[in-house]
Structure formats: structure tokens, C-alpha cells
Amino acid sequence: SSGVEEIMKFAKSQNDHYRDGITNAGIYHIRTSVLECINNKIKVLKRVAYGYRDLDYFFLRIRSAFRGKFTPIPTIG
């Protein structure tokens, strides 16, 4: 687990704005192609959901679009 410790050390030396992203990239190892797929799917859902008043429903739609495909990413706090 020394790799994670090195990443944490590097992340602590970085700007607060980028710290969580750097740490998550080192821990979860998700390829950029997968991230682009996720982002694109969310953008499509956003276009389809234009006019929804209930933001909670929109987030439920996002979660249902990825049900069973990805593990939930916990927040680092």
C-alpha cells in the first residue's frame, strides 16, 4: 500500500482544489475512456431532463443509469 501513501503525500502538497481528484485517481484507477463515457451519459440525461423541477429525481435517474456497473466512490473528508 506504499503507492497509496505516495499518492496521499503528493496530494497533500497540491492545491486544495485538486487534492480530492488526485487522491481518487490513485485509489480507484478508472481509465479516462470510462470517465468520458460516464460524463457523456450524464450530459445526455441532463438534456433529456431539461425542465425537471425535482433535483433529487434527476440524481436518481443518474444513479439508475449506472446501477450495478460501478462501485460507489466514497467521499474523502
C-alpha positions as MATLAB code, in Angstrom:
seq = 'SSGVEEIMKFAKSQNDHYRDGITNAGIYHIRTSVLECINNKIKVLKRVAYGYRDLDYFFLRIRSAFRGKFTPIPTIG';
ca = [
       0.000    0.000    0.000;
       3.046    2.277   -0.328;
       1.702    3.536   -3.665;
      -1.371    4.941   -1.945;
       0.812    6.574    0.697;
       2.939    8.219   -2.016;
      -0.186    9.495   -3.746;
      -1.530   10.871   -0.471;
       1.798   12.614    0.188;
       1.745   14.125   -3.317;
      -1.897   15.171   -2.969;
      -1.254   16.897    0.348;
       1.402   19.051   -1.306;
      -1.029   20.177   -4.032;
      -3.628   22.904   -4.145;
      -6.792   22.097   -2.173;
      -8.823   22.404   -5.385;
      -7.111   19.365   -6.963;
      -6.428   17.241   -3.877;
      -9.527   15.009   -3.976;
      -9.195   14.350   -7.702;
      -5.542   13.353   -7.426;
      -6.231   11.080   -4.469;
      -9.233    9.411   -6.131;
      -7.272    8.857   -9.353;
      -4.612    6.984   -7.414;
      -7.039    4.896   -5.408;
      -9.655    3.897   -7.993;
      -7.653    3.593  -11.265;
     -10.569    4.389  -13.582;
      -9.474    4.816  -17.208;
     -10.224    8.130  -18.879;
     -12.320    6.386  -21.533;
     -14.654    5.097  -18.812;
     -14.850    8.575  -17.268;
     -15.683   10.088  -20.655;
     -18.469    7.525  -21.059;
     -19.883    8.408  -17.639;
     -19.689   12.145  -18.325;
     -21.329   11.757  -21.739;
     -24.184    9.688  -20.328;
     -24.794   12.291  -17.601;
     -24.820   15.079  -20.227;
     -27.427   13.175  -22.244;
     -29.555   12.668  -19.126;
     -29.204   16.392  -18.398;
     -30.506   17.270  -21.872;
     -33.416   14.851  -21.538;
     -34.174   16.107  -18.021;
     -34.424   19.749  -19.047;
     -37.305   21.271  -17.138;
     -37.363   18.852  -14.222;
     -38.101   20.721  -11.043;
     -37.036   17.959   -8.692;
     -33.241   17.732   -8.470;
     -33.453   14.588   -6.334;
     -35.291   12.822   -9.172;
     -32.543   13.832  -11.595;
     -29.886   12.304   -9.335;
     -31.976    9.145   -9.022;
     -32.037    8.945  -12.819;
     -28.253    9.214  -12.899;
     -27.862    6.512  -10.257;
     -30.265    4.210  -12.089;
     -28.340    4.688  -15.346;
     -25.233    3.237  -13.710;
     -26.852    0.659  -11.440;
     -24.577   -2.326  -10.928;
     -21.848   -1.082  -13.258;
     -19.652    0.890  -10.899;
     -18.893    0.802   -7.221;
     -19.884    3.930   -5.346;
     -16.992    6.283   -4.701;
     -16.890    7.393   -1.070;
     -16.067   10.984   -0.303;
     -12.715   11.712    1.254;
     -13.086   14.004    4.186;
];
